C-alpha cells in the first residue's frame, strides 16, 4: 500500500505531534487498564512513531502489513518484537495489557466483517483487565468528497508535493495520492491508491461488544477523530 512512499512517510507526516498523542494514549491506558503488566501491541504501527514515545513504559510488539513501514519501525525500535501480519487475522501466542490501533489505520480493514474480525483478534490477544484503543477514521458526515488536499515538504535535500481530490463510493473513502518527490538524485512522480471504510459509530461499538469488550467513546480523541476504548473483564 505504501510501496513507493514508505521512505518519505515520516517526512510527509512531520507535522504530527506524536509525543503529545502518545501522552494521551498513556493517560487513557492508565485510566482504563486493570491488568498489571506492561506488554503493549501496536497494531498497524506504521513507522513506529507513536511507539517511540511509549518505549520507556511498555514492552513493545509492533505489527503491520506493510513491509516497508515495518522495516523503518524495526530500525527505530530495535528492542521491539516485529511482526508482519494482517491485523484482522493474526495469532501471536501472547496476550497484552494494552493494544493500540492509531492514526485511523482501522479504516483500511475495509468492511464490517473485517472490522469485527479485527476486534475479535484484538480481544483474543488481550489479557483480562486489558485495554484496546482504536482511533477511528472519518465518518461519512465528516468526510467531504470533492475536497482538494495537499501536503508539501521543503527540506534542503528533499522536496515533496502530495495532492489528491477526495471521493466516496458507498461507505468507502477513496484517496488517490499524486506524488512528486525531488532529491539530489532527481525527481520522481508516482501515485498511490488508498481506500478507507467510513464506519459508523454503531458499527464500531457493535464490533467491540461482539468481541466481548466493554466500550467507551472519546469523541475528540487524539486529533479530533473519535477514540474507541475497549476493556476486557477481569477473570
PDB file of C-alpha atoms in Angstrom, residues 22 24-30 33 35-45 48 50-63 77 79-83 90 92 94-102 125-127 130-133:
ATOM      1  CA  UNK A  22       1.381   9.270  22.954  1.00  0.00           C
ATOM      2  CA  UNK A  24      -2.913  10.945  25.697  1.00  0.00           C
ATOM      3  CA  UNK A  25      -2.606   7.243  24.851  1.00  0.00           C
ATOM      4  CA  UNK A  26      -0.726   6.652  28.118  1.00  0.00           C
ATOM      5  CA  UNK A  27      -3.382   8.570  30.070  1.00  0.00           C
ATOM      6  CA  UNK A  28      -6.218   6.561  28.535  1.00  0.00           C
ATOM      7  CA  UNK A  29      -4.440   3.262  29.163  1.00  0.00           C
ATOM      8  CA  UNK A  30      -3.733   4.206  32.784  1.00  0.00           C
ATOM      9  CA  UNK A  33      -6.371  -0.811  32.338  1.00  0.00           C
ATOM     10  CA  UNK A  35      -4.128  -5.738  34.341  1.00  0.00           C
ATOM     11  CA  UNK A  36      -0.718  -5.308  35.936  1.00  0.00           C
ATOM     12  CA  UNK A  37       1.765  -5.989  33.134  1.00  0.00           C
ATOM     13  CA  UNK A  38       3.493  -3.753  30.587  1.00  0.00           C
ATOM     14  CA  UNK A  39       3.052  -5.653  27.317  1.00  0.00           C
ATOM     15  CA  UNK A  40       1.735  -3.429  24.510  1.00  0.00           C
ATOM     16  CA  UNK A  41       0.821  -4.364  20.944  1.00  0.00           C
ATOM     17  CA  UNK A  42       0.755  -1.516  18.434  1.00  0.00           C
ATOM     18  CA  UNK A  43      -1.326  -2.828  15.526  1.00  0.00           C
ATOM     19  CA  UNK A  44      -0.864  -1.088  12.168  1.00  0.00           C
ATOM     20  CA  UNK A  45       2.163   0.555  13.765  1.00  0.00           C
ATOM     21  CA  UNK A  48       6.697   3.242  14.910  1.00  0.00           C
ATOM     22  CA  UNK A  50       3.806   6.574  18.399  1.00  0.00           C
ATOM     23  CA  UNK A  51       5.614   3.562  19.826  1.00  0.00           C
ATOM     24  CA  UNK A  52       8.836   5.562  20.011  1.00  0.00           C
ATOM     25  CA  UNK A  53       7.252   7.651  22.769  1.00  0.00           C
ATOM     26  CA  UNK A  54       5.854   4.598  24.567  1.00  0.00           C
ATOM     27  CA  UNK A  55       9.044   2.542  24.656  1.00  0.00           C
ATOM     28  CA  UNK A  56      10.076   3.553  28.192  1.00  0.00           C
ATOM     29  CA  UNK A  57       6.821   2.348  29.741  1.00  0.00           C
ATOM     30  CA  UNK A  58       5.962  -0.770  27.746  1.00  0.00           C
ATOM     31  CA  UNK A  59       7.427  -3.926  26.269  1.00  0.00           C
ATOM     32  CA  UNK A  60       6.538  -3.386  22.633  1.00  0.00           C
ATOM     33  CA  UNK A  61       5.278  -5.637  19.877  1.00  0.00           C
ATOM     34  CA  UNK A  62       4.823  -3.843  16.551  1.00  0.00           C
ATOM     35  CA  UNK A  63       2.519  -5.293  13.905  1.00  0.00           C
ATOM     36  CA  UNK A  77      12.872   0.411  17.811  1.00  0.00           C
ATOM     37  CA  UNK A  79      14.237  -3.721  21.091  1.00  0.00           C
ATOM     38  CA  UNK A  80      10.656  -4.311  19.894  1.00  0.00           C
ATOM     39  CA  UNK A  81       9.219  -7.580  18.611  1.00  0.00           C
ATOM     40  CA  UNK A  82       8.365  -7.029  14.929  1.00  0.00           C
ATOM     41  CA  UNK A  83       5.516  -8.891  13.233  1.00  0.00           C
ATOM     42  CA  UNK A  90      -3.115 -12.817  13.327  1.00  0.00           C
ATOM     43  CA  UNK A  92       0.953 -14.177  18.240  1.00  0.00           C
ATOM     44  CA  UNK A  94       0.700 -13.921  23.517  1.00  0.00           C
ATOM     45  CA  UNK A  95      -1.688 -11.646  25.383  1.00  0.00           C
ATOM     46  CA  UNK A  96      -1.157  -7.962  26.040  1.00  0.00           C
ATOM     47  CA  UNK A  97      -2.069  -5.412  28.689  1.00  0.00           C
ATOM     48  CA  UNK A  98      -2.796  -2.817  26.021  1.00  0.00           C
ATOM     49  CA  UNK A  99      -3.418  -2.859  22.279  1.00  0.00           C
ATOM     50  CA  UNK A 100      -3.397   0.297  20.182  1.00  0.00           C
ATOM     51  CA  UNK A 101      -4.523   0.912  16.614  1.00  0.00           C
ATOM     52  CA  UNK A 102      -3.871   4.574  15.879  1.00  0.00           C
ATOM     53  CA  UNK A 125      -4.771 -11.149  22.397  1.00  0.00           C
ATOM     54  CA  UNK A 126      -5.859  -9.061  25.386  1.00  0.00           C
ATOM     55  CA  UNK A 127      -5.261 -10.040  28.996  1.00  0.00           C
ATOM     56  CA  UNK A 130      -6.518  -5.125  29.432  1.00  0.00           C
ATOM     57  CA  UNK A 131      -7.490  -2.193  27.224  1.00  0.00           C
ATOM     58  CA  UNK A 132      -7.802  -1.592  23.469  1.00  0.00           C
ATOM     59  CA  UNK A 133      -7.562   1.879  21.912  1.00  0.00           C
TER      60      UNK A 133
END
